[in-house]
Coordinates of C-alpha atoms in Angstrom, one line a residue:
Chain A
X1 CA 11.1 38.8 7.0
X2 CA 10.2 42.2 5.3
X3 CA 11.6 41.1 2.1
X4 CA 9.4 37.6 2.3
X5 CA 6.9 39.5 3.0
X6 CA 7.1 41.9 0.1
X7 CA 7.9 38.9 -2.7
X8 CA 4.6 37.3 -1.4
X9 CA 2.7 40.7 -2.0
X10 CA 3.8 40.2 -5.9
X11 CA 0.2 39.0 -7.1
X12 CA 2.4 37.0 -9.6
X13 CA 4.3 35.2 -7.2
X14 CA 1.5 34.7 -4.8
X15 CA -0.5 33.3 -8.0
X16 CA 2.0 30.9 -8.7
X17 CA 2.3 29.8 -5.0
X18 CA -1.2 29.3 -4.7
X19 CA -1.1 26.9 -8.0
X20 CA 1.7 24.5 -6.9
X21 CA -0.4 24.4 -3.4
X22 CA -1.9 21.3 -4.7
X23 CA 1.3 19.9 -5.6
X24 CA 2.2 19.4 -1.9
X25 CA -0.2 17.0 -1.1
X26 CA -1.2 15.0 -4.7
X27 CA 2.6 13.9 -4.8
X28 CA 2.8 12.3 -1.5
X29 CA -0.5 10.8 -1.5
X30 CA 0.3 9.3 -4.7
X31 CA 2.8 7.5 -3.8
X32 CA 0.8 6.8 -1.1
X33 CA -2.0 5.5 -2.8
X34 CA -0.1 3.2 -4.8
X35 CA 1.1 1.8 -2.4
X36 CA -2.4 1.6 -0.6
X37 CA -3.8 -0.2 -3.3
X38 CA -1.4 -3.0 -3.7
X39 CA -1.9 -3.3 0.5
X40 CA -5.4 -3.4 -0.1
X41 CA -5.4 -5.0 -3.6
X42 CA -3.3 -7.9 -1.9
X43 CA -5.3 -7.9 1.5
X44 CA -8.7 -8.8 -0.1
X45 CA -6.8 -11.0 -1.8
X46 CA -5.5 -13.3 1.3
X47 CA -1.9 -12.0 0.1
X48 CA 0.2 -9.4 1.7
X49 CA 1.4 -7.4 -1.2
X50 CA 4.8 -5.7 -1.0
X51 CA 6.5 -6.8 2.5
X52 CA 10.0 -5.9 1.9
X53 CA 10.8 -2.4 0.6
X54 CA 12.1 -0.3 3.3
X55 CA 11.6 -2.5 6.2
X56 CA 8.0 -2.1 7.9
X57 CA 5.5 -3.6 5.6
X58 CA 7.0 -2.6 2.3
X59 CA 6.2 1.3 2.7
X60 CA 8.9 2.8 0.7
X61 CA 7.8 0.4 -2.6
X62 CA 6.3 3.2 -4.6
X63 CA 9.2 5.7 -3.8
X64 CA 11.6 2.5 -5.2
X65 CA 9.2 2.5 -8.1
X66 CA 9.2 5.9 -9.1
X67 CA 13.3 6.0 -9.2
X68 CA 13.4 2.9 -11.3
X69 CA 10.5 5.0 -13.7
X70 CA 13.0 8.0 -13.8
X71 CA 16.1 6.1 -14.5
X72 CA 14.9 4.0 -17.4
X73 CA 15.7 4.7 -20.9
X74 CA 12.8 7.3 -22.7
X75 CA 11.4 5.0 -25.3
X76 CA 9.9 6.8 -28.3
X77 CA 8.6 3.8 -30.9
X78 CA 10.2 4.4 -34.4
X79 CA 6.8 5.1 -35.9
X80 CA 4.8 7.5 -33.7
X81 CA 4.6 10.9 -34.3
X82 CA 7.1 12.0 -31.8
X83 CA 5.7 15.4 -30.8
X84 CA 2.5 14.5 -29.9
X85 CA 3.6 11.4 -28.3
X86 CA 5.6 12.9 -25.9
X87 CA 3.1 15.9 -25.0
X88 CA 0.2 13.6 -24.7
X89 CA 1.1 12.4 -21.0
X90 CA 1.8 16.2 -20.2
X91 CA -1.9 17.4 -21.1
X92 CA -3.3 14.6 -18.9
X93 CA -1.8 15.4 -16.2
X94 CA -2.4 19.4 -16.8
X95 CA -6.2 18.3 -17.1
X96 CA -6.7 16.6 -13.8
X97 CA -4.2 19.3 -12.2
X98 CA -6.4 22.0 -13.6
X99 CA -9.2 20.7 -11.9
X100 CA -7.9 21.2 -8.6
X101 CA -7.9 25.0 -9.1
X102 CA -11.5 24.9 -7.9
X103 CA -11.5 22.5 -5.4
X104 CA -12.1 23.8 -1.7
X105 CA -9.1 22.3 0.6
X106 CA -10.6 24.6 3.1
X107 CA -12.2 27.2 4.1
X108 CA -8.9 29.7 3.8
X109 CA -7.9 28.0 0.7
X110 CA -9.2 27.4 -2.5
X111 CA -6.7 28.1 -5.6
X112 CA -8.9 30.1 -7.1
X113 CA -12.7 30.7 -5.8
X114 CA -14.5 31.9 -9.4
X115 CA -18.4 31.4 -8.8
X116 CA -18.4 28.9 -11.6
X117 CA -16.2 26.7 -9.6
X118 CA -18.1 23.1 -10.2
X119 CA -19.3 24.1 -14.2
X120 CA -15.2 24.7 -14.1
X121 CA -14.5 21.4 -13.0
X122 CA -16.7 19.7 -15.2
X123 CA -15.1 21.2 -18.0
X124 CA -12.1 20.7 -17.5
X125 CA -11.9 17.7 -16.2
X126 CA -13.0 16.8 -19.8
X127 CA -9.6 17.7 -20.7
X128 CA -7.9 14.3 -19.7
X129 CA -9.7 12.5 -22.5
X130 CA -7.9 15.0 -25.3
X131 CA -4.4 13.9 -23.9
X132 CA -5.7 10.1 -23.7
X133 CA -6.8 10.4 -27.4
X134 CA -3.1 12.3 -28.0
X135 CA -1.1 9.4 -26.6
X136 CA -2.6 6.6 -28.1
X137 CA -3.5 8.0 -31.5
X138 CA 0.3 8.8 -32.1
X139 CA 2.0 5.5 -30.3
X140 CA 0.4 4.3 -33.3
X141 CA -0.1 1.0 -31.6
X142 CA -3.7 -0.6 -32.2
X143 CA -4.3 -1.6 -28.5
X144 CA -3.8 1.9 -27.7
X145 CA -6.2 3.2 -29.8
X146 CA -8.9 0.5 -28.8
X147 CA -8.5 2.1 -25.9
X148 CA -8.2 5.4 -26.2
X149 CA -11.8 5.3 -28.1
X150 CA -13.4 3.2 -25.7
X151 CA -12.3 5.9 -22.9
X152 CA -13.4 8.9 -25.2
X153 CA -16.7 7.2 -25.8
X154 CA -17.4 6.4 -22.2
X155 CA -15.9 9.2 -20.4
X156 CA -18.1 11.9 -22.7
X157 CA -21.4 9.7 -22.3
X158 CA -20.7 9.5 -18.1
X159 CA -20.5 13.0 -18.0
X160 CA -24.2 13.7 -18.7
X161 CA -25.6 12.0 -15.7
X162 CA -22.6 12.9 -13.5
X163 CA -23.7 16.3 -14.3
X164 CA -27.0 15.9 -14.4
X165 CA -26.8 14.7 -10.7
X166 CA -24.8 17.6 -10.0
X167 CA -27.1 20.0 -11.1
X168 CA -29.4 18.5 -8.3
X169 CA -27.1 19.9 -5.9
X170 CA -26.7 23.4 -7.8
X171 CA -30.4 23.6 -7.7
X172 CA -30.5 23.0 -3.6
X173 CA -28.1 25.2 -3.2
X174 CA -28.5 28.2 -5.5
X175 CA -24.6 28.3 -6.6
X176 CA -22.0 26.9 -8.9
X177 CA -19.0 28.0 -6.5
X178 CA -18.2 25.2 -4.3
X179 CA -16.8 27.4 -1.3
X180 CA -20.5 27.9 -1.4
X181 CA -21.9 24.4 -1.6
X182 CA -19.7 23.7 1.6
X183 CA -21.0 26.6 3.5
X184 CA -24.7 25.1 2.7
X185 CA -23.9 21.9 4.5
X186 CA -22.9 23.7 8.0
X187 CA -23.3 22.4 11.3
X188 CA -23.4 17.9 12.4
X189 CA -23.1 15.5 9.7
X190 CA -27.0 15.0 8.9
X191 CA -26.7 18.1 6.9
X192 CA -24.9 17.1 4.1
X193 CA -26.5 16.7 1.0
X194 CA -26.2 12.7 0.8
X195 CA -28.9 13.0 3.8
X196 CA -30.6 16.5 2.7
X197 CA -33.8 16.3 0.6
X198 CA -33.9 12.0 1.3
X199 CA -33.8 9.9 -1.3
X200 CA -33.1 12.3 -4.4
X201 CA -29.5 13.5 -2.9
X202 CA -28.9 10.3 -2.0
X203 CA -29.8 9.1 -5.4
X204 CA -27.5 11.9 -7.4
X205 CA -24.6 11.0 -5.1
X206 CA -24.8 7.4 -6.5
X207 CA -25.0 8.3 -10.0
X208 CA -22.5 10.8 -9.3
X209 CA -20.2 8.2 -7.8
X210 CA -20.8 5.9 -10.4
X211 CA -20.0 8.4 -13.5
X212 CA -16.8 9.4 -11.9
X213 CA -15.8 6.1 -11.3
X214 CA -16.0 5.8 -15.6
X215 CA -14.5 9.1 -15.6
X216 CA -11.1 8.1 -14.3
X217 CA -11.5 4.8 -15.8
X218 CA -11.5 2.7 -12.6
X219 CA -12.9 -0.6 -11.9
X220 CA -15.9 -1.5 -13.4
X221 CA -15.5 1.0 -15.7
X222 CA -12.0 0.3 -16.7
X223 CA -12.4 -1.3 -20.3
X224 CA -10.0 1.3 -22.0
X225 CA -6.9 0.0 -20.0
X226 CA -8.3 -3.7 -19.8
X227 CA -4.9 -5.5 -19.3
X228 CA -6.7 -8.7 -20.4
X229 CA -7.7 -8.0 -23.5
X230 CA -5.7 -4.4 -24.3
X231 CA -2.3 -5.1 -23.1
X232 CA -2.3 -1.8 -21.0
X233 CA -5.0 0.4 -23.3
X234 CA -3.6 4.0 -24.2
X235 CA -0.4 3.9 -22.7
X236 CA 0.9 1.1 -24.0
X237 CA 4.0 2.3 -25.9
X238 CA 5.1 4.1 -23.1
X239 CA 7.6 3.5 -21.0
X240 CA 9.9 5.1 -17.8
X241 CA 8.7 8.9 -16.9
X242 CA 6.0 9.1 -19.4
X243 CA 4.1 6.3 -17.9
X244 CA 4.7 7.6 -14.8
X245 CA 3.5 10.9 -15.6
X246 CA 0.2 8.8 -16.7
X247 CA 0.1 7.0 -13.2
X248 CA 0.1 10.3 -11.6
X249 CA -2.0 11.7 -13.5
X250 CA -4.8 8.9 -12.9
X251 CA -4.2 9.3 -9.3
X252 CA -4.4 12.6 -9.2
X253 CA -7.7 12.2 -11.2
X254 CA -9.1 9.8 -8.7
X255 CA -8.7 12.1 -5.8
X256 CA -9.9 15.0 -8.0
X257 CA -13.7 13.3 -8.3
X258 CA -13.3 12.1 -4.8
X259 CA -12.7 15.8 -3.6
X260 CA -15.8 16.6 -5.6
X261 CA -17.9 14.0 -3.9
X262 CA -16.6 14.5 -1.0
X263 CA -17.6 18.5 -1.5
X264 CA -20.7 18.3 -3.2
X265 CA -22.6 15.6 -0.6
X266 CA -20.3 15.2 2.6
X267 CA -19.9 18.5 3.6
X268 CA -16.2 19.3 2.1
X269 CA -13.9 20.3 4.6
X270 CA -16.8 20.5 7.6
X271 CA -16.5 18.7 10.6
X272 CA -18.8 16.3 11.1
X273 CA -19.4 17.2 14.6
X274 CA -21.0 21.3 14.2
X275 CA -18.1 23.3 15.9
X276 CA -16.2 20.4 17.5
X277 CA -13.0 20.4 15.7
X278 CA -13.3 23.0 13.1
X279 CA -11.2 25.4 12.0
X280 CA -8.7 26.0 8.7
X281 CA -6.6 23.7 9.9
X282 CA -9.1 21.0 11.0
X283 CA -10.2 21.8 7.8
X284 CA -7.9 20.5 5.7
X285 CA -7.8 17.4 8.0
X286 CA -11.6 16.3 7.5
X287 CA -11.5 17.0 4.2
X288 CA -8.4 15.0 3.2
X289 CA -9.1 12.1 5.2
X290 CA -13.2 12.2 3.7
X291 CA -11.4 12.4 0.0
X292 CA -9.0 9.1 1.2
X293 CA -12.2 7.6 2.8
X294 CA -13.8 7.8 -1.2
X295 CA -10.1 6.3 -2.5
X296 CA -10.5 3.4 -0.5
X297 CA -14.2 2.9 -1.7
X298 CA -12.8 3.2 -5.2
X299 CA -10.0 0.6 -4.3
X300 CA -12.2 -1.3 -2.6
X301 CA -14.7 -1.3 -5.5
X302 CA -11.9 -2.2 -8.1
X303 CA -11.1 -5.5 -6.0
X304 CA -14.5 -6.4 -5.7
X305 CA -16.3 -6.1 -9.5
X306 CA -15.1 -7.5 -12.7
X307 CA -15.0 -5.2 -15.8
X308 CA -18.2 -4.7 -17.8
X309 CA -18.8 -5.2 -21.1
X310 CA -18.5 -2.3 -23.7
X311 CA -22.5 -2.7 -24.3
X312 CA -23.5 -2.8 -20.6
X313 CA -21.3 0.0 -19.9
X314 CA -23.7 2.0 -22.6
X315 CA -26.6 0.2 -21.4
X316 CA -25.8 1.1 -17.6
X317 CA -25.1 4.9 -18.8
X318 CA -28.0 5.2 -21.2
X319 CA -31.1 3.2 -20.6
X320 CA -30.2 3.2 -16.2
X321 CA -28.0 6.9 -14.7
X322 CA -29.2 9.0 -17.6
X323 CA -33.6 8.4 -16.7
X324 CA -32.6 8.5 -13.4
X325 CA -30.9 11.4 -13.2
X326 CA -33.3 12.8 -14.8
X327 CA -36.3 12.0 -12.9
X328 CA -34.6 13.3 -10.0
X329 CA -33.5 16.7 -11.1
X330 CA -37.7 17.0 -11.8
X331 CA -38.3 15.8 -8.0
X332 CA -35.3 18.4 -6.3
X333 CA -37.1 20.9 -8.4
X334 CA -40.7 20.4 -7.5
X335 CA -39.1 19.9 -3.6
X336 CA -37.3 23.5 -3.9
X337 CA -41.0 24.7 -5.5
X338 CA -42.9 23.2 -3.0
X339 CA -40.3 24.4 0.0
X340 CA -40.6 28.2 -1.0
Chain B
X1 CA -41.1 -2.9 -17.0
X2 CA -40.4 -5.2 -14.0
X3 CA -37.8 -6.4 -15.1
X4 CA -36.0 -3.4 -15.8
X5 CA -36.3 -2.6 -11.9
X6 CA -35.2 -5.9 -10.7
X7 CA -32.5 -5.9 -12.8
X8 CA -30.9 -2.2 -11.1
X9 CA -32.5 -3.8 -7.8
X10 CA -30.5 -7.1 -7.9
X11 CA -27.1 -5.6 -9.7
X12 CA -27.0 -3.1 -6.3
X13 CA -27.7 -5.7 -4.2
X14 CA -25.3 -8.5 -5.7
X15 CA -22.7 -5.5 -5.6
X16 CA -23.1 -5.3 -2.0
X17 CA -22.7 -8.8 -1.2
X18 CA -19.6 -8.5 -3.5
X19 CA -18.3 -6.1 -0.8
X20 CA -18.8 -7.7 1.7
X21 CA -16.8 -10.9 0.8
X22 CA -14.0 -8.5 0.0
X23 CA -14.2 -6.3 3.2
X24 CA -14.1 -9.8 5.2
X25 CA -11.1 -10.9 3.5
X26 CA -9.2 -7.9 4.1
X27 CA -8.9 -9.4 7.2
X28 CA -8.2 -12.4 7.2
X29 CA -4.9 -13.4 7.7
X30 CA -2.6 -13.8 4.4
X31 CA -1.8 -17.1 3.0
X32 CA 1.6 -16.0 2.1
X33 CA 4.9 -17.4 3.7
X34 CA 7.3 -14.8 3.1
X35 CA 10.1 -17.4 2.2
X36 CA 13.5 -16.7 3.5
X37 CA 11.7 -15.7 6.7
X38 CA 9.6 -17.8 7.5
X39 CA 9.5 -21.5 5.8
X40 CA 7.6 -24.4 5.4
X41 CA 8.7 -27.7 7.9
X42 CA 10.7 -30.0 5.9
X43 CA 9.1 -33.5 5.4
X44 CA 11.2 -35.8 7.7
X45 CA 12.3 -38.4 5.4
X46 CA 13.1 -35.7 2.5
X47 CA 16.3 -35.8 0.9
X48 CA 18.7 -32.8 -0.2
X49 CA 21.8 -32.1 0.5
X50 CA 24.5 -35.3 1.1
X51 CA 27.0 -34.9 4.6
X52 CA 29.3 -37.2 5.7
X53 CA 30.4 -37.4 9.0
X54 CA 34.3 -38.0 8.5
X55 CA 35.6 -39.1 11.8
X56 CA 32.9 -42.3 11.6
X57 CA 34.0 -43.0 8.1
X58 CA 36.0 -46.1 7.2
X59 CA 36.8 -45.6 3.2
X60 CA 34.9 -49.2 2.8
X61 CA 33.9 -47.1 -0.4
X62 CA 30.8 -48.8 -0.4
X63 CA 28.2 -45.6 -0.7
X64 CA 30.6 -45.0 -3.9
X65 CA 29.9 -47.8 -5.3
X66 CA 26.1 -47.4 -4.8
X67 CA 25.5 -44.2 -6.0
X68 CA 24.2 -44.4 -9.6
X69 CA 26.2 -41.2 -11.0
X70 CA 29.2 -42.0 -9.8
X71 CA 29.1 -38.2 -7.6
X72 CA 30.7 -39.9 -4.3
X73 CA 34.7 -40.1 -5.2
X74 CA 37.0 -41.4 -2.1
X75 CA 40.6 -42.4 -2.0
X76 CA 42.4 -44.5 0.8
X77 CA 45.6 -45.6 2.0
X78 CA 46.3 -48.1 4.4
X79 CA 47.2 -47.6 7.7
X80 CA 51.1 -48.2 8.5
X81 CA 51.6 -50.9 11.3
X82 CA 52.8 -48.4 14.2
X83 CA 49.6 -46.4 13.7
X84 CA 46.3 -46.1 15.2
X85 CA 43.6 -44.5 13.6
X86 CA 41.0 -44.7 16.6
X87 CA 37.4 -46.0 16.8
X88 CA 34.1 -44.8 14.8
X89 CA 31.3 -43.5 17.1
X90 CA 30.2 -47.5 16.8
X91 CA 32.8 -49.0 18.5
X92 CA 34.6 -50.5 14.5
X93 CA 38.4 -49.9 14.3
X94 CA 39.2 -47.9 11.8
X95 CA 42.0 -49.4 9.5
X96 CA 42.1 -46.9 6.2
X97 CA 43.2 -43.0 5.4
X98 CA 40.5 -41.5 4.1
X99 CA 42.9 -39.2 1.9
X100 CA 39.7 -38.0 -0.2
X101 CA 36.2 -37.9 -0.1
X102 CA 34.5 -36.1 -2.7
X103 CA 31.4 -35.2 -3.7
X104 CA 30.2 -33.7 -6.9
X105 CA 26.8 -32.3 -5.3
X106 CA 25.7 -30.9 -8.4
X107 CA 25.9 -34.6 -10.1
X108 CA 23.9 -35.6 -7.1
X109 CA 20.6 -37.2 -8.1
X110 CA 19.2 -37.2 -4.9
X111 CA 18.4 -40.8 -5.0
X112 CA 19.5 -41.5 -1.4
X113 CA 21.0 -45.0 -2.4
X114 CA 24.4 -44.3 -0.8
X115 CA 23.1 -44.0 2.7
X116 CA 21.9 -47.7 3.6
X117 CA 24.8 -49.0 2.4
X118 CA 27.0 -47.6 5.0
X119 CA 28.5 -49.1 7.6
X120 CA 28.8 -47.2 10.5
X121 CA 25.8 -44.8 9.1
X122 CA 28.3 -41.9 8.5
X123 CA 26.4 -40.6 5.4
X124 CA 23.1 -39.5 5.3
X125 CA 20.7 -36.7 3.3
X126 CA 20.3 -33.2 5.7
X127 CA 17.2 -30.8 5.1
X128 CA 19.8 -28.0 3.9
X129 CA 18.4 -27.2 0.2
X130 CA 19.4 -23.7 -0.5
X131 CA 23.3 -23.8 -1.3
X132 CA 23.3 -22.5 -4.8
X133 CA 26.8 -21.2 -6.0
X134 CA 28.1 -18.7 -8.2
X135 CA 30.7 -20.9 -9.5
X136 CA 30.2 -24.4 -10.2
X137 CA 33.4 -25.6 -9.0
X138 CA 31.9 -24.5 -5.4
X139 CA 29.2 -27.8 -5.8
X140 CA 32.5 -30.1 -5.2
X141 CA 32.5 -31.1 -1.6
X142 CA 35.3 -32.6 0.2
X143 CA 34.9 -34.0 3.4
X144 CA 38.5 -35.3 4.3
X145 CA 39.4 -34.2 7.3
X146 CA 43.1 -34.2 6.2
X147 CA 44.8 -31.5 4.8
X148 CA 46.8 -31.7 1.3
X149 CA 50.3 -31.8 3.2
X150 CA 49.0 -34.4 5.7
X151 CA 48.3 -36.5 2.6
X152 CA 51.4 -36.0 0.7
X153 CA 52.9 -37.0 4.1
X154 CA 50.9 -40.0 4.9
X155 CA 51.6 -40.7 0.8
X156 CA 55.5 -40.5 1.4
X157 CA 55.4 -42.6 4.3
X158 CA 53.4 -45.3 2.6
X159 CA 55.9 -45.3 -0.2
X160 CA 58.8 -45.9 2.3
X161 CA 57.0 -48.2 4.2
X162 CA 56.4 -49.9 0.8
X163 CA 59.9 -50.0 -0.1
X164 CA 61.2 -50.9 2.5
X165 CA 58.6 -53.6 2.9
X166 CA 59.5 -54.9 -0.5
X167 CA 63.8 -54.5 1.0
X168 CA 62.8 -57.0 3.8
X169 CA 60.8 -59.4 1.6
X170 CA 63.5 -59.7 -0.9
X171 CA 66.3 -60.4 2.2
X172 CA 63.9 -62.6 3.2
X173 CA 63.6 -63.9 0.0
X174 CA 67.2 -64.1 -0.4
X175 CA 67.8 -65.8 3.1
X176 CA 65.6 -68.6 2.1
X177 CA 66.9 -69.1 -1.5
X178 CA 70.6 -68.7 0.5
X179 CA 69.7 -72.1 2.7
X180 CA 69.0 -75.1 1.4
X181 CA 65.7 -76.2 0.4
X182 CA 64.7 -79.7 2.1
X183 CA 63.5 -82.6 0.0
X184 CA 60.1 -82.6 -1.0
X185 CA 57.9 -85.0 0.8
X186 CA 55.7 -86.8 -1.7
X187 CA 53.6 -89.1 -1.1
X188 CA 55.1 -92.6 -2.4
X189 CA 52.0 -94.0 -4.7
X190 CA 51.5 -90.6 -6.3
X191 CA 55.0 -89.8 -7.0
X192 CA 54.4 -91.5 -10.4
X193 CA 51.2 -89.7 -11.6
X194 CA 51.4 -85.8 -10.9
X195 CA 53.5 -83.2 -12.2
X196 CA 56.1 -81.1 -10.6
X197 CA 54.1 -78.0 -9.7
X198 CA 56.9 -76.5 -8.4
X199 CA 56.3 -73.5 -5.9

């Protein structure tokens, strides 16, 4: 016990533990959440999806999945530069995994609780596109690169209102560390910021659910891996573990800006009810199952819109989220004036 | 100007009614019929797989004869005197060995021609569909109820019944060519005008 004791006093180890923390949970709920989505995918559809895998309603069809991904042969096409193509799928999934160094599981744990923590995120979140851009530039495949520009284009023009709308929430609550942001929604539900300051938090949780929707290239933003018309976008060349080292990474993504929206307007790993069921523990609870509740919307969203068009994806970003965003960080402001 | 606000105005709202179609068919109750499990009712008059019922056939070989691919092949021997072969379900005596009754199921056409022909309605199409095979010499039915030493049996017999069949006529034969034939009796006023035909 002593001798655990003293290897987890090692800042090093204890570092190191703290960063695979994350680990724990993205790799079962990504299998999870593949599996969700064909469920929910083939439920809105009147189907029933996978039935058969592992007896009770398919469950075990990701984990079947994921073995036939490891076991297949590592294609690498004759023509790609073969050393960025096989790093590319590695920096993606380091770019959404570095975002979850900020993000507040609960109040004991954060990996690591600098008081830039959201200005972090945003950054490097930002990441992801470098490895997209990576993969498809050296597959050397044109569909890949159609699609790799079309996500570098829209991912770094849906950042600007996505932050723009979190700035609003910076400004209400005087900090850029998010252990902070979820303190400043304490007590019932009606205090977190998608109620606080009525309609203009309400307003920068849309946009700010809208932008990271384009940001980890989900339905109806999903034009850079438009099966219909790109084959599979950036990772088309790939095959067995790389592609599904891109899977988890655009899982992991998606509950990345769901624990951000779940932090920034619903309170983070607060119970809804004040003191009823709160706690570390509790903690974690509330705030995984609010980060599932936004994968569902995201699924449920994916099922329900068709994929816009390259110019109304600019137009939506440009001419509709960027004047609003704006106009709303000018009415928190004058609020937080008028308040003091 | 107005326009500009109808449009986000009407894209939030038709998103909305979007979702709610969707959230409504998440539960209603899936179309699918998960196959092996569960299955569709067969139409009654559908036709599939051939059977014969053996014990009511009477190798009259009349469904071979109907079926247009020639699938239905059947072999017969005829019962020896001493022997009775029973009754079909119908009440007809049954006078032939069926020695062999094959079918080539995977000539069958599916037509259904060889089951009005039959007499005692032995034949008919089941609603069994699934009975793919690995090896196409599995797709040759035989619905003989006899075994291949009951048939060389039954074949031997035969034979000796034959021979010695063919033993007695020619002692019979011989017994009448022994005694003397009697005059033939021929009409007087013809005598003159036909031929010996000589039997």
């Amino acid at each position: 016990m002593e001798s655990i004791q003293a290897i987890l006093n090692n800042p090093y180890v204890f570092a190191a533990l703290m960063a695979l923390a994350p680990l724990l949970w993205i790799l079962p709920y990504a299998l999870f959440a593949i599996w969700f989505e064909r469920k929910v995918s083939a439920h809105m559809q009147d189907r029933l999806g996978p039935m058969r895998t592992g007896g009770w309603h398919g469950w075990s069809q990701s984990i079947a999945d994921l073995v036939k991904l490891l076991l297949k042969e590592d294609l690498i096409p004759a023509k790609s530069k073969h050393g960025l193509f096989m790093l590319a799928p590695y920096v993606v999934f380091v770019g959404s995994y570095a975002a979850y160094a900020v993000i507040p599981f609960t109040s004991a744990y954060v990996g690591s609780e600098i008081n830039v923590g959201i200005f972090y995120f945003v950054a490097v979140s930002s990441l992801v596109v470098v490895g997209i851009l990576m993969g498809a530039w050296s597959s050397n495949n044109k569909w890949s690169l159609f699609g790799a520009m079309r996500s570098a284009a829209q991912i770094v023009s849906y950042e600007i209102p996505g932050t723009l709308a979190i700035l609003a929430v910076v400004m209400v609550v005087g900090s850029l560390s998010l252990q902070d942001i979820v303190r400043a929604q304490e007590g019932w539900f009606w205090n977190w910021f998608v109620f606080g300051k009525f309609p203009f938090l309400f307003i920068a949780f849309l946009i700010y659910f809208l932008c990271s929707l384009a940001e980890v290239n989900r339905t109806p933003f999903d034009i850079p891996e438009a099966e219909s018309e790109l084959v599979a976008g950036y990772h088309t060349e790939y095959s067995g573990m790389r592609f599904a080292m891109f899977y988890l990474a655009e899982y992991a993504n998606m509950f990345a800006v769901s624990a951000v929206a779940v932090t920034l307007f619903f309170g983070g790993w607060q119970s809804p009810f004040g003191t009823f069921l709160s706690g570390p523990a509790w903690g974690v609870f509330w705030f995984l199952s609010k980060g599932m509740g936004f994968i569902f919307l995201q699924m449920w969203l994916r099922w329900t819109l068709p994929r816009l068009r390259v110019d109304q994806l600019m137009y939506v970003n440009w001419k509709v989220l960027m004047p609003f965003a704006f106009v709303n960080i000018i009415f928190v402001g004058l609020w937080m004036m008028i308040a003091q | 100007m107005r326009d500009y606000f109808r449009n986000i105005y009407q894209s939030i709202w038709t998103v909305l009614v979007g979702m709610s179609i969707t959230w409504r068919h998440l539960f209603v109750p899936a179309v699918t019929i998960q196959y092996p499990k569960q299955r569709r009712p067969i139409p009654e008059r559908a036709r599939n797989r051939l059977y014969v019922e053996i014990d009511d056939c009477i190798g009259c070989d009349q469904c071979s004869n109907a079926c247009p691919v020639d699938c239905i092949s059947i072999e017969t021997l005829k019962a020896l005197p001493g022997e009775d072969l029973g009754t079909t379900s119908g009440g007809n005596k049954k006078r032939l060995w069926v020695t062999k009754f094959d079918i080539d199921i995977a000539k069958c056409c599916f037509c259904g021609l060889c089951v009005p022909p039959c007499p005692t309605e032995c034949i008919w199409m089941t609603d069994v569909f699934e009975y793919s095979e690995y090896d196409r010499k599995s797709l040759l039915y035989s619905f003989s109820a006899m075994t291949v030493e009951e048939v060389a049996e039954k074949k031997r017999k035969a034979d000796e019944w034959a021979k010695e069949e063919a033993a007695r006529k020619a002692a019979a034969a011989a017994a009448k060519a022994a005694a003397p034939a009697p005059a033939p009796v021929v009409p007087s006023d013809l005598a003159g005008r036909t031929p010996s035909t000589g039997s």
